[in-house]
Coordinates of C-alpha atoms and ligand atoms in Angstrom, one line a residue:
M21 CA 26.7 288.3 -61.7
S22 CA 24.5 291.3 -62.8
N23 CA 24.4 294.2 -60.4
Q24 CA 20.7 293.5 -59.7
A25 CA 21.5 290.0 -58.6
K26 CA 24.4 291.2 -56.4
Y27 CA 22.1 293.1 -54.1
D28 CA 18.7 291.6 -54.2
N29 CA 18.8 289.8 -50.9
P30 CA 20.5 290.3 -47.5
F31 CA 23.0 287.4 -47.9
K32 CA 24.2 288.4 -51.4
A33 CA 24.3 292.1 -50.5
T34 CA 26.4 291.3 -47.4
F35 CA 28.7 288.9 -49.3
N36 CA 29.3 291.2 -52.2
G37 CA 29.8 294.2 -49.9
I38 CA 32.6 292.3 -48.1
L39 CA 34.1 291.1 -51.4
D40 CA 34.4 294.7 -52.6
L41 CA 36.7 295.4 -49.6
F42 CA 39.2 292.9 -51.0
K43 CA 39.2 294.2 -54.5
K44 CA 42.0 296.4 -55.7
Q45 CA 41.2 300.0 -55.3
I46 CA 42.7 303.1 -56.9
P47 CA 42.1 305.6 -54.2
I48 CA 41.3 309.2 -55.1
G49 CA 43.8 310.5 -52.6
K50 CA 44.6 310.9 -48.9
L51 CA 43.4 313.6 -46.7
L52 CA 46.1 315.7 -45.1
D53 CA 46.0 316.8 -41.4
E54 CA 46.0 320.4 -42.5
E55 CA 42.9 320.0 -44.6
R56 CA 40.6 321.3 -41.8
L57 CA 37.1 322.6 -41.4
D58 CA 37.8 325.6 -39.0
G59 CA 35.1 328.2 -39.4
K60 CA 32.8 325.8 -41.2
T61 CA 29.3 324.7 -40.1
C62 CA 28.3 321.1 -40.9
L63 CA 25.0 319.4 -40.5
V64 CA 24.9 315.6 -40.3
T65 CA 21.6 313.7 -40.4
G66 CA 21.5 310.4 -38.4
A67 CA 24.5 311.6 -36.5
N68 CA 23.8 309.7 -33.2
S69 CA 24.9 306.3 -34.5
G70 CA 27.3 304.5 -36.8
L71 CA 28.8 306.4 -39.7
G72 CA 27.1 309.7 -38.9
Y73 CA 28.4 309.7 -35.4
A74 CA 32.0 308.9 -36.6
V75 CA 31.7 311.7 -39.1
T76 CA 30.6 314.1 -36.4
V77 CA 33.5 313.3 -34.2
Q78 CA 36.1 313.7 -37.0
F79 CA 34.5 316.9 -38.4
A80 CA 34.7 318.4 -34.9
Q81 CA 38.3 317.2 -34.6
R82 CA 39.0 319.1 -37.8
G83 CA 37.6 322.3 -36.2
A84 CA 34.0 322.4 -37.6
H85 CA 30.9 323.5 -35.7
V86 CA 28.8 320.3 -36.1
I87 CA 25.0 320.1 -35.9
M88 CA 23.8 316.6 -35.3
A89 CA 20.3 316.3 -36.7
C90 CA 18.8 313.3 -35.0
R91 CA 15.7 311.7 -33.8
S92 CA 17.3 309.9 -30.9
G93 CA 20.3 310.0 -28.6
I94 CA 19.6 313.6 -27.6
P95 CA 21.6 314.8 -25.6
S96 CA 23.7 311.7 -24.8
A97 CA 25.2 311.2 -28.3
G98 CA 26.2 314.9 -28.5
E99 CA 27.8 314.7 -25.0
Q100 CA 29.7 311.6 -26.0
A101 CA 30.8 313.2 -29.3
K102 CA 32.1 316.3 -27.5
K103 CA 34.1 314.1 -25.1
E104 CA 35.5 311.9 -27.9
S105 CA 36.5 314.8 -30.2
G106 CA 37.6 317.2 -27.4
S107 CA 35.5 319.9 -29.1
T108 CA 32.7 321.9 -27.6
K109 CA 31.4 323.0 -31.0
I110 CA 28.9 320.2 -31.3
E111 CA 25.1 320.6 -30.8
M112 CA 22.1 318.4 -31.4
M113 CA 18.9 319.3 -33.2
S114 CA 15.8 317.1 -33.3
V115 CA 14.4 315.8 -36.5
D116 CA 12.3 312.7 -37.3
L117 CA 12.8 312.1 -41.1
S118 CA 9.7 309.9 -41.1
D119 CA 7.6 313.0 -40.2
L120 CA 7.4 315.8 -42.9
V121 CA 6.3 318.4 -40.3
S122 CA 9.5 317.6 -38.2
I123 CA 11.6 318.5 -41.3
D124 CA 9.8 321.9 -41.6
Q125 CA 10.5 322.5 -37.9
L126 CA 14.2 321.7 -38.2
V127 CA 14.5 324.1 -41.2
E128 CA 12.6 326.8 -39.3
Q129 CA 14.9 326.5 -36.3
L130 CA 18.0 326.8 -38.6
R131 CA 16.5 329.8 -40.3
N132 CA 15.5 331.6 -37.1
R133 CA 19.0 331.2 -35.7
G134 CA 20.5 332.5 -38.9
I135 CA 22.6 329.4 -39.4
S136 CA 24.4 329.0 -42.7
I137 CA 25.6 325.5 -43.6
D138 CA 28.8 324.9 -45.4
I139 CA 28.7 321.1 -45.5
C140 CA 25.6 319.0 -45.3
V141 CA 25.8 315.2 -45.0
F142 CA 22.6 313.4 -45.7
N143 CA 23.4 310.2 -44.0
A144 CA 20.3 308.9 -42.1
A145 CA 18.7 305.8 -43.4
V146 CA 16.7 302.9 -42.0
V147 CA 16.6 299.2 -42.9
P148 CA 13.3 298.1 -41.3
S149 CA 11.8 294.6 -40.9
G150 CA 9.0 295.4 -43.3
S151 CA 6.6 298.1 -44.5
F152 CA 5.4 300.7 -42.1
I153 CA 2.9 303.4 -42.9
T154 CA 3.8 306.9 -41.6
K155 CA 1.4 309.8 -40.7
S156 CA 1.8 311.2 -44.3
G157 CA 0.8 307.9 -45.8
F158 CA 4.2 307.1 -47.2
D159 CA 6.2 304.0 -46.3
Q160 CA 8.8 304.7 -43.6
M161 CA 11.8 303.5 -45.6
F162 CA 10.7 305.4 -48.8
L163 CA 10.3 308.5 -46.7
V164 CA 13.5 308.3 -44.5
N165 CA 15.8 306.9 -47.2
Y166 CA 14.7 309.2 -50.1
L167 CA 11.8 311.6 -49.9
A168 CA 12.7 313.3 -46.6
T169 CA 16.2 314.0 -48.0
F170 CA 14.6 315.4 -51.3
K171 CA 12.5 317.7 -49.1
L172 CA 15.2 318.8 -46.6
A173 CA 17.9 319.4 -49.3
N174 CA 15.5 321.6 -51.3
L175 CA 14.3 323.6 -48.3
L176 CA 17.9 324.2 -47.2
I177 CA 18.8 325.5 -50.6
D178 CA 15.6 327.4 -51.3
Q179 CA 15.8 329.2 -48.0
S180 CA 19.5 330.0 -48.6
I181 CA 20.6 328.0 -45.5
I182 CA 23.0 326.3 -47.9
K183 CA 24.4 329.0 -50.2
K184 CA 27.6 329.9 -52.0
N185 CA 30.0 332.2 -50.2
A186 CA 32.5 334.4 -51.9
V187 CA 35.3 331.8 -51.8
S188 CA 33.9 328.4 -52.2
A189 CA 30.8 326.4 -53.0
P190 CA 29.2 324.6 -50.1
R191 CA 29.2 320.8 -50.2
I192 CA 26.2 318.5 -50.1
I193 CA 27.2 314.9 -49.5
F194 CA 24.7 312.1 -50.0
V195 CA 25.5 308.7 -48.3
S196 CA 24.2 306.2 -50.8
S197 CA 25.2 302.7 -51.5
E198 CA 26.5 300.5 -54.4
S199 CA 23.2 298.8 -54.1
H200 CA 21.8 301.7 -56.0
R201 CA 22.8 299.7 -59.1
S202 CA 20.4 297.0 -58.1
Q203 CA 17.1 297.9 -59.8
Q204 CA 16.0 297.7 -63.4
N205 CA 14.4 301.1 -63.6
I206 CA 12.5 303.7 -61.6
D207 CA 8.7 303.0 -61.5
F208 CA 7.3 306.5 -61.8
E209 CA 3.8 305.2 -62.0
H210 CA 3.9 303.8 -58.4
L211 CA 6.4 306.2 -56.9
G212 CA 5.4 306.9 -53.2
I213 CA 2.3 304.6 -53.3
Y214 CA 2.2 302.6 -50.1
E215 CA 2.4 298.9 -50.5
E216 CA 2.9 296.3 -47.8
Y217 CA 6.0 294.1 -47.9
T218 CA 7.9 291.8 -45.5
M219 CA 11.6 291.3 -44.7
G220 CA 12.2 289.3 -47.9
K221 CA 11.8 292.4 -50.0
V222 CA 13.5 295.0 -47.7
I223 CA 17.0 294.7 -49.2
A224 CA 15.8 295.0 -52.8
L225 CA 13.8 298.1 -51.8
Y226 CA 16.6 299.6 -49.9
G227 CA 18.7 299.4 -53.1
Y228 CA 15.9 300.9 -55.1
Y229 CA 15.5 303.8 -52.7
K230 CA 19.3 304.4 -52.9
L231 CA 18.8 304.5 -56.7
L232 CA 16.2 307.3 -56.1
L233 CA 18.6 309.1 -53.8
T234 CA 21.5 308.9 -56.3
T235 CA 19.3 309.9 -59.2
F236 CA 18.1 312.9 -57.2
A237 CA 21.8 313.8 -56.4
T238 CA 22.7 313.9 -60.1
E239 CA 19.6 315.9 -61.0
L240 CA 20.3 318.3 -58.1
Q241 CA 23.8 318.8 -59.4
R242 CA 22.5 319.6 -62.9
R243 CA 20.0 322.1 -61.6
V244 CA 22.1 324.0 -59.1
N245 CA 25.2 324.2 -61.3
Q246 CA 23.8 325.5 -64.5
N247 CA 25.8 328.8 -64.4
G248 CA 29.1 327.7 -62.8
V249 CA 29.5 325.6 -59.6
N250 CA 27.2 327.0 -56.9
I251 CA 27.0 323.8 -54.8
S252 CA 29.2 320.8 -54.9
V253 CA 27.0 317.7 -54.9
F254 CA 28.9 314.6 -53.8
T255 CA 27.7 311.0 -53.3
L256 CA 29.3 308.0 -51.9
C257 CA 29.1 304.4 -50.8
P258 CA 31.0 303.8 -47.6
G259 CA 31.2 300.0 -48.1
P260 CA 30.0 297.7 -45.3
V261 CA 30.0 299.5 -42.0
N262 CA 29.8 297.8 -38.5
S263 CA 26.9 300.0 -37.4
N264 CA 23.3 299.6 -36.1
I265 CA 21.9 299.4 -39.7
A266 CA 20.7 295.8 -39.2
K267 CA 19.0 296.4 -35.8
A268 CA 15.6 295.4 -37.2
A269 CA 16.9 292.1 -38.6
P270 CA 15.1 288.9 -37.2
K271 CA 16.4 288.1 -33.7
V272 CA 17.4 284.6 -34.8
F273 CA 20.1 286.1 -37.2
M274 CA 21.4 288.7 -34.8
P275 CA 24.3 286.6 -33.2
L276 CA 25.6 285.6 -36.6
L277 CA 25.2 289.1 -38.0
K278 CA 27.1 290.6 -35.1
I279 CA 30.0 288.2 -35.7
I280 CA 30.0 289.0 -39.5
F281 CA 29.8 292.7 -38.9
K282 CA 32.6 292.7 -36.3
L283 CA 34.9 290.5 -38.4
F284 CA 34.4 291.8 -41.9
F285 CA 32.6 295.2 -41.8
K286 CA 34.5 298.4 -41.4
D287 CA 34.7 300.3 -38.1
P288 CA 32.6 303.5 -38.6
K289 CA 35.8 305.5 -37.8
D290 CA 37.5 304.0 -40.9
A291 CA 34.3 303.9 -43.0
A292 CA 34.0 307.7 -42.5
E293 CA 37.1 308.3 -44.7
P294 CA 35.3 309.0 -48.0
V295 CA 32.9 311.3 -46.2
L296 CA 35.8 313.2 -44.6
Y297 CA 37.6 313.4 -48.0
L298 CA 34.5 314.7 -49.8
A299 CA 34.0 317.3 -47.0
C300 CA 37.6 318.5 -46.5
A301 CA 39.7 317.9 -49.6
K302 CA 41.1 321.1 -51.0
S303 CA 41.4 319.5 -54.4
L304 CA 37.6 319.2 -54.5
Q305 CA 37.0 322.9 -53.9
N306 CA 34.3 324.1 -56.4
K307 CA 34.1 320.7 -58.0
A308 CA 30.5 320.1 -59.3
S309 CA 30.1 316.4 -58.5
I310 CA 31.8 313.2 -57.8
Y311 CA 30.8 309.7 -56.7
L312 CA 33.1 307.6 -54.4
H313 CA 32.8 303.9 -53.7
L314 CA 35.0 303.5 -50.7
M315 CA 37.9 305.8 -51.7
Q316 CA 37.6 305.1 -55.5
E317 CA 36.0 307.5 -57.9
K318 CA 33.4 305.7 -60.1
K319 CA 30.5 306.6 -62.3
V320 CA 27.1 306.2 -60.8
D321 CA 24.7 303.7 -62.4
P322 CA 23.5 305.0 -65.9
K323 CA 19.9 304.9 -64.6
A324 CA 20.9 307.4 -61.9
S325 CA 22.7 309.8 -64.3
D326 CA 20.0 309.7 -67.0
P327 CA 18.7 313.3 -67.3
D328 CA 15.3 312.1 -68.2
N329 CA 15.0 309.9 -65.1
G330 CA 16.3 312.8 -63.0
K331 CA 13.7 315.3 -64.4
K332 CA 10.9 312.8 -64.0
L333 CA 11.9 311.9 -60.5
W334 CA 12.2 315.5 -59.4
E335 CA 8.8 316.4 -60.8
A336 CA 7.1 313.3 -59.3
S337 CA 8.7 313.9 -55.9
E338 CA 7.5 317.5 -55.9
R339 CA 4.0 316.3 -56.7
L340 CA 4.2 313.9 -53.7
L341 CA 5.0 316.7 -51.4
L342 CA 2.2 319.1 -52.5
Ligands
NAP411 N1 26.1 299.9 -42.7 C1 26.4 299.6 -43.9 O1 27.0 298.5 -44.2 C2 26.2 300.6 -45.0 C3 26.6 300.2 -46.3 C4 26.3 301.2 -47.4 C5 25.7 302.4 -47.0 N2 25.3 302.6 -45.8 C6 24.6 303.9 -45.5 O2 25.3 304.6 -44.5 C7 24.4 305.5 -43.8 C8 24.6 305.4 -42.3 O3 24.1 304.2 -41.9 P1 24.9 303.4 -40.7 O4 25.4 302.1 -41.3 O5 25.7 304.2 -39.9 O6 23.6 302.9 -39.8 P2 23.0 303.3 -38.4 O7 24.0 303.2 -37.3 O8 21.7 302.6 -38.2 O9 22.7 304.9 -38.6 C9 21.5 305.3 -39.3 C10 21.1 306.6 -38.7 O10 19.9 307.1 -39.4 C11 19.0 307.5 -38.4 N3 17.6 307.4 -38.7 C12 16.9 306.3 -39.0 N4 15.6 306.7 -39.2 C13 15.5 308.0 -38.9 C14 14.4 309.0 -38.8 N5 13.2 308.6 -39.0 N6 14.7 310.2 -38.5 C15 16.0 310.6 -38.3 N7 17.1 309.8 -38.3 C16 16.8 308.5 -38.6 C17 19.3 306.6 -37.2 O11 18.7 307.1 -36.0 P3 18.2 306.1 -34.8 O12 19.5 305.7 -34.1 O13 17.3 306.9 -34.1 O14 17.6 304.9 -35.5 C18 20.8 306.6 -37.2 O15 21.3 307.7 -36.6 C19 23.0 305.1 -44.3 O16 22.6 306.0 -45.3 C20 23.2 303.7 -44.9 O17 22.3 303.5 -45.9 C21 25.5 301.8 -44.7

């Protein structure tokens, strides 16, 4: 089956995601207890739920100061994460990634407080029930799952909130998905143009926006690491996670989805393993880039690593944000 066909509807995407869990993996390695994050500041988007929440707790358990950048669950998710991790070095900051102004406000707050981020996990994403036009005129899923991350990552780098220290390169980690392999190519002509769609097209578009995210990640890596490794840019697919990602699915499917998620999808605590590895592994210190699917290193889709696509996407995204 072609990659496009593997991820073009919810049933096939779910089935193929589960199938991947049973395939033989050659893991990149295993994180040791002593590979810790003491003294590091980490920012995690979408940290109030699912994978982002599990990452927050485990970062805090490894000694990090964690900033949970969320649009909901403030302060309850932070309080819960403190309790679960036994750490008090967790705080929450508000950001709605479907609102470009809110992203500016988050960056301003970080800058005003003189915060320097060592590890940034771009994790937030949405799987809606259909198109939804935001204040800025972009579709919500396009904005949250791609353009907001393009904007936030660039602001954090341009304003030196993410910057290289004397010892090691900071790490940017993009939570993508194997479904980034799903689309034929990037449609630069229609990039960011709002079009209505219904549930039937959501999963194909979700994969397409993960292709944009992964293409951005490879282009970012090329741009920031022209003269040595200044920022490690890592990308991953966590595999199927038993999270709230399908909360907008039609109510009639919910009981069945809940059973499938519980039986076959990974607990967020376990699904966090590749994120933890990319954030903490000493062997990855000052490494320019890597893509993990579960714990196995892979090449991203050729469309995502194509420099021409990367350049065109970067320039088109900048134009959308003017
Ligand atoms: N679940 C899977 O099977 C799977 C598979 C492959 C990749 N992934 C990826 O893993 C990542 C984490 O997803 P998850 O499975 O943990 O799902 P989740 O539990 O739904 O978490 C998604 C997070 O994104 C946040 N978010 C959504 N819209 C936002 C907005 N406008 N502004 C700020 N935050 C927003 C959500 O906040 P709210 O709680 O406020 O909605 C939530 O915290 C995503 O990038 C997803 O694409 C998941």
